[in-house]
XYZ file of C-alpha atoms in Angstrom:
363
model
C 0.109 -10.396 11.533
C -3.091 -10.621 13.540
C -5.861 -12.623 11.855
C -8.179 -12.744 14.866
C -10.592 -10.275 13.212
C -10.675 -12.016 9.834
C -14.056 -11.901 8.113
C -15.870 -14.934 6.725
C -15.162 -15.508 3.045
C -17.196 -17.068 0.234
C -17.281 -20.855 0.191
C -17.615 -20.902 -3.604
C -13.928 -20.123 -4.130
C -10.884 -22.351 -4.542
C -8.551 -21.414 -1.699
C -4.933 -20.730 -2.705
C -3.813 -19.428 0.704
C -5.358 -18.923 4.142
C -3.185 -16.313 5.914
C -3.488 -14.056 4.044
C -6.649 -15.311 2.393
C -6.309 -15.748 -1.363
C -8.873 -17.584 -3.464
C -10.484 -17.701 -6.905
C -13.610 -19.135 -8.536
C -13.641 -21.540 -11.430
C -13.697 -19.722 -14.751
C -16.610 -21.926 -15.806
C -18.703 -20.400 -13.018
C -17.545 -16.850 -13.755
C -18.749 -16.751 -17.350
C -22.333 -17.526 -16.359
C -22.711 -13.886 -15.252
C -22.210 -10.587 -17.058
C -21.705 -8.819 -13.723
C -19.878 -11.010 -11.235
C -21.746 -11.770 -7.993
C -19.826 -10.877 -4.839
C -19.461 -14.508 -3.814
C -17.655 -15.317 -7.091
C -15.184 -12.428 -7.005
C -11.608 -13.535 -6.386
C -9.822 -12.537 -3.184
C -6.248 -11.213 -3.440
C -4.764 -10.089 -0.137
C -1.384 -9.290 1.368
C -2.687 -9.154 4.948
C -5.785 -9.659 7.126
C -9.297 -8.706 5.971
C -11.370 -6.982 8.646
C -14.885 -5.552 8.814
C -14.162 -1.829 9.213
C -16.676 0.681 10.572
C -17.828 2.956 7.718
C -19.035 5.574 10.208
C -15.555 6.187 11.600
C -13.480 5.515 8.484
C -11.579 8.555 7.186
C -9.721 9.290 3.970
C -6.776 11.707 4.274
C -5.515 13.740 1.321
C -2.146 15.387 1.776
C -0.835 18.516 0.080
C -3.832 20.809 0.516
C -3.690 24.485 1.576
C -4.533 23.422 5.126
C -2.006 20.592 5.045
C -4.277 17.556 5.054
C -7.938 17.301 4.064
C -10.058 14.572 5.635
C -13.273 13.049 4.339
C -15.591 10.547 5.946
C -17.656 8.211 3.826
C -20.749 10.244 4.741
C -18.963 13.412 3.572
C -18.172 11.895 0.212
C -21.697 10.586 -0.358
C -23.128 14.077 0.222
C -20.435 16.311 -1.263
C -19.778 14.524 -4.560
C -21.926 13.295 -7.416
C -21.928 9.517 -7.477
C -20.607 8.088 -10.708
C -20.938 4.507 -11.878
C -18.731 2.543 -14.251
C -18.742 -1.066 -15.391
C -15.167 -2.306 -15.363
C -13.257 -5.560 -15.253
C -10.872 -6.109 -12.356
C -8.037 -8.544 -13.043
C -5.058 -9.668 -10.999
C -1.720 -9.387 -12.780
C -1.072 -13.009 -11.782
C -4.065 -14.432 -13.642
C -3.015 -17.693 -15.402
C 0.260 -17.823 -13.434
C -0.182 -21.582 -12.980
C 0.205 -21.994 -16.745
C 3.417 -19.961 -16.827
C 4.743 -22.050 -13.940
C 4.444 -25.110 -16.197
C 7.046 -23.511 -18.474
C 9.430 -22.814 -15.592
C 8.978 -22.205 -11.891
C 7.792 -18.698 -10.985
C 7.514 -16.824 -7.682
C 3.955 -16.266 -6.562
C 0.565 -17.831 -5.895
C -0.238 -20.354 -8.621
C -3.440 -18.770 -9.821
C -5.495 -20.544 -12.456
C -7.692 -18.446 -14.780
C -10.331 -17.187 -12.345
C -8.567 -14.119 -10.946
C -10.819 -11.675 -12.779
C -14.288 -10.223 -12.323
C -16.591 -7.695 -13.953
C -18.753 -5.338 -11.913
C -20.558 -2.008 -11.761
C -18.655 0.234 -9.372
C -20.145 3.316 -7.746
C -18.529 6.226 -5.936
C -16.944 9.652 -6.352
C -14.614 10.531 -9.163
C -11.071 10.782 -7.827
C -10.525 13.990 -9.817
C -13.544 15.604 -8.188
C -12.220 14.839 -4.726
C -8.707 16.062 -5.531
C -10.031 19.296 -7.016
C -12.315 19.853 -4.035
C -9.387 19.344 -1.671
C -7.465 21.913 -3.741
C -4.331 19.790 -3.810
C -1.197 21.319 -5.222
C -0.744 19.866 -8.729
C 2.491 21.732 -9.467
C 5.349 19.330 -10.120
C 3.162 16.267 -9.543
C 3.192 13.326 -11.957
C 1.732 10.532 -9.837
C -1.057 9.924 -7.343
C 0.076 7.716 -4.474
C -2.523 5.595 -2.658
C -2.005 3.844 0.653
C -3.903 1.599 3.031
C -2.578 1.473 6.600
C -5.390 -0.722 7.911
C -3.078 -3.689 8.506
C 0.563 -4.568 7.889
C 1.330 -6.541 4.733
C 3.572 -9.493 3.969
C 6.305 -7.386 2.393
C 5.836 -3.877 3.808
C 4.330 -1.997 6.742
C 1.365 -0.908 4.616
C 0.009 -1.396 1.096
C 0.916 1.394 -1.300
C 0.902 1.975 -5.062
C 0.478 4.840 -7.502
C -0.976 5.738 -10.886
C -0.081 8.553 -13.281
C -1.733 11.879 -12.429
C -2.855 12.138 -16.054
C -4.977 8.988 -15.658
C -6.370 10.189 -12.333
C -7.474 13.583 -13.667
C -8.877 12.355 -16.984
C -12.679 12.573 -16.932
C -12.789 9.717 -19.422
C -10.384 7.683 -17.301
C -13.250 6.947 -14.877
C -11.025 6.563 -11.791
C -13.251 6.314 -8.718
C -13.117 6.224 -4.958
C -15.820 3.591 -4.691
C -18.067 2.334 -1.936
C -20.543 0.361 -4.060
C -20.325 -2.742 -6.230
C -23.299 -3.900 -8.318
C -25.581 -1.342 -6.641
C -24.815 -2.557 -3.117
C -22.458 -1.347 -0.417
C -19.194 -3.214 -0.888
C -18.248 -6.147 1.312
C -14.976 -6.168 3.302
C -13.467 -8.560 0.753
C -14.084 -5.991 -1.969
C -12.397 -3.192 -0.011
C -15.135 -1.573 2.080
C -15.484 1.078 3.276
C -13.567 2.608 0.332
C -11.456 1.349 -2.534
C -9.790 2.801 -5.606
C -11.209 1.774 -8.978
C -8.829 2.270 -11.922
C -10.543 0.989 -15.087
C -8.133 -0.447 -17.606
C -5.379 -1.026 -15.023
C -4.387 -4.232 -13.267
C -5.868 -5.035 -9.864
C -2.707 -4.133 -7.957
C -3.528 -0.439 -8.519
C -7.123 -0.775 -7.229
C -6.228 -0.219 -3.580
C -8.701 -1.672 -1.080
C -9.387 0.108 2.226
C -7.640 3.210 0.888
C -7.086 5.732 3.689
C -4.379 8.046 2.359
C -3.725 9.888 -0.906
C -0.900 12.192 -1.858
C 0.477 13.650 -5.095
C 4.132 13.215 -5.940
C 6.701 13.715 -8.665
C 7.620 10.023 -8.346
C 5.875 6.678 -8.020
C 5.072 5.211 -4.629
C 8.197 3.890 -2.865
C 6.168 1.039 -1.348
C 7.240 -2.539 -2.037
C 4.157 -3.307 -4.108
C 4.958 -0.507 -6.541
C 8.741 -0.423 -6.491
C 9.660 -4.116 -6.207
C 6.683 -6.057 -7.497
C 4.126 -6.107 -10.320
C 6.702 -5.541 -13.045
C 7.549 -7.779 -15.998
C 11.213 -8.700 -15.722
C 13.105 -10.150 -18.713
C 13.436 -13.962 -18.913
C 17.123 -13.879 -18.013
C 16.244 -12.669 -14.515
C 15.626 -16.059 -12.865
C 16.063 -15.490 -9.115
C 15.055 -12.977 -6.455
C 18.745 -12.160 -5.959
C 19.122 -11.260 -9.635
C 15.934 -9.207 -9.505
C 16.826 -7.168 -6.419
C 19.083 -4.562 -8.080
C 17.116 -4.189 -11.333
C 13.462 -3.663 -10.365
C 13.679 0.076 -11.038
C 14.884 -0.508 -14.593
C 11.552 -1.933 -15.714
C 8.184 -0.157 -15.776
C 5.366 -0.821 -13.361
C 2.443 -2.713 -14.844
C -0.497 -0.479 -15.639
C -2.793 -2.047 -18.243
C -2.535 -5.780 -18.804
C -2.100 -7.189 -22.292
C -4.937 -8.466 -24.473
C -6.056 -11.871 -23.207
C -8.705 -14.555 -23.638
C -9.582 -17.768 -21.812
C -11.614 -20.849 -22.729
C -13.613 -21.232 -19.535
C -15.527 -24.373 -20.459
C -15.551 -27.005 -23.204
C -18.596 -29.272 -23.190
C -18.970 -32.163 -25.633
C -22.436 -33.211 -26.746
C -22.306 -36.618 -28.357
C -24.720 -37.299 -31.183
C -25.602 -40.314 -33.264
C -24.291 -38.584 -36.382
C -21.793 -36.034 -35.065
C -20.354 -34.573 -31.894
C -20.870 -30.908 -31.055
C -18.434 -28.936 -28.883
C -19.799 -26.003 -26.881
C -17.218 -23.436 -25.816
C -17.607 -20.485 -23.465
C -15.023 -18.001 -22.300
C -14.026 -14.464 -21.469
C -11.559 -11.954 -22.827
C -9.938 -8.863 -21.346
C -8.643 -5.897 -23.254
C -5.604 -3.681 -23.113
C -6.427 -0.051 -22.396
C -5.554 0.937 -25.977
C -8.337 -0.916 -27.775
C -11.724 -2.553 -27.405
C -11.980 -6.217 -28.350
C -13.641 -6.712 -31.729
C -13.129 -10.406 -32.486
C -12.799 -13.719 -30.671
C -11.759 -16.775 -32.656
C -11.508 -20.438 -31.686
C -9.561 -23.373 -33.056
C -9.597 -27.121 -32.472
C -6.690 -28.004 -34.792
C -3.718 -26.367 -33.036
C -4.344 -23.054 -34.755
C -4.263 -24.361 -38.325
C -7.711 -22.869 -38.863
C -9.886 -20.460 -36.900
C -13.586 -19.718 -36.760
C -15.329 -16.734 -35.173
C -16.954 -16.996 -31.766
C -20.075 -15.028 -30.886
C -19.515 -12.126 -28.519
C -22.380 -12.355 -26.022
C -21.517 -9.441 -23.743
C -19.631 -6.167 -23.680
C -20.646 -3.008 -21.829
C -19.081 0.391 -22.171
C -15.379 0.995 -22.478
C -13.971 -1.040 -19.599
C -15.903 -4.302 -19.256
C -14.710 -7.778 -20.010
C -15.938 -9.617 -23.095
C -17.948 -12.831 -22.829
C -18.086 -15.166 -25.811
C -19.343 -18.575 -26.915
C -18.915 -20.903 -29.876
C -20.338 -24.155 -31.193
C -18.238 -26.537 -33.292
C -19.647 -29.650 -34.936
C -17.777 -32.704 -36.122
C -15.131 -32.927 -33.407
C -13.632 -36.055 -31.870
C -14.305 -37.325 -28.361
C -11.151 -35.659 -27.043
C -9.061 -32.681 -28.039
C -7.892 -29.176 -27.143
C -9.713 -25.948 -27.890
C -7.892 -22.617 -28.263
C -9.053 -19.020 -28.236
C -7.510 -15.756 -29.367
C -8.711 -12.169 -29.213
C -8.171 -9.226 -31.548
C -8.814 -5.578 -30.697
C -9.793 -2.531 -32.711
C -6.154 -1.519 -33.222
C -5.420 -4.838 -34.954
C -3.503 -6.219 -31.995
C -3.949 -10.008 -31.843
C -3.321 -12.402 -28.970
C -0.333 -14.617 -29.766
C 0.218 -18.327 -29.169
C 3.109 -17.850 -26.757
C 4.125 -15.434 -24.001
C 7.595 -14.958 -22.545
C 8.292 -16.290 -19.063
C 9.036 -13.873 -16.228
C 10.074 -14.466 -12.633
C 6.885 -13.159 -11.005
C 4.590 -14.941 -13.440
C 2.597 -11.815 -14.280
C 0.821 -10.621 -17.434
C 0.605 -14.114 -18.973
C -1.500 -13.980 -22.132
C -0.914 -16.749 -24.690
C -3.860 -18.306 -26.495
C -6.552 -19.550 -24.170
C -6.668 -23.332 -23.976
C -9.024 -25.995 -22.638
C -9.077 -29.774 -23.115
C -12.283 -31.716 -23.586
C-alpha cells in the first residue's frame, strides 16, 4: 500500500502501529473531557489515511430508479437537515491487551483508550436513502464501502448494518461531516463517515463513498471474517476459517467500565484514593450505577456519575475512598437500567474483541 500521502497524526497518542497508523490515548487523559478533543481520539486504520478533497468527493447510492444516485458533500449540506447526536465511538478491540494476558490473541494489543465521545453532525442516513428513492423491497441490510485505499485484508473496506437500524428515526444513524461542531479531520473520516450510535466502531465507516441495500450482510472481509466473537475452543486462524459465518457479527458491544486513574493522597491520619473512569453501555440499556471496590469485590460502594448526555454517550464517573493502604487494586463495575451487571470475568476469544470484565487499576 502507498503511504506517501499519509497525513500528520496527533502526537498525544500511544502508537500501536505505523503502517497502517493505529494509536490510542491514555485513558487517564480521556476522562478529563466530556467530549473528546480531536487530538485525543484513537486512530484505527486498515490502510493509509489521506487528506481528501471535500469539493470533489462523491457518495454513490446504488439501487435507485436511475440506477445510481450521487451526492457531493455540498449537495448533502444543502438538501438535508443537519442533525446532531452525542455518541460514544468504541473499537471492538478495546482492552484486548488484558485478554491477551489470559491467552494470546490475534490483533493489535490495545489498552483501554480505544474509545471516544463526541457530538457528530450530518444528514440522517434514512433521509438520504428516502431521497434517493432506493428500492427497499427484499432488503435487510445496508452495505457501506470505502474504496479510497486498499486495506490489509481486502481491496476495500466494507461492512453493513441492519436496515431496521438504518431507517429508525430514533436510531440516529448519520452520514456525518462534523465532529464537535467542526469539520472532521482526515483521521476522523473526512469528508464523510457513517455514525452508528450504539454499535461498535467497525460499523462506523470512514471515507464512505458507496452505499447499497441488500438481502445479506456485506461480503467484505471486515464483515464476513472479522469482528465476531468466536467460542474459546477456536484457538487458531485455521480453525476459524470455516466457521466465521456460524457466529453473528458484532453490533453493540457489551456493558463495560474502566478505572482510568487511581491517585493516592497520603494524609497524616488516613490515605484517600481518588478514582476516575468511564463506562460504555450496551444498546439495550442506559447505565444507572457505577460501583467500585478495593477488596477484590467483597464489598462495593457507589461512584458518582459526573457525565451522561442523551441516549448514546459514554458515562464518566469518579469516587473517593478513605482509609486505604499505600498499594492495592481498584475495581469498577457498571449496571444498566435493565439490571444487567458487568461481571468479574469475560471469556477469551481468538480476536480479542468485546472484552468487558470488571475494570481494574493498581495504585
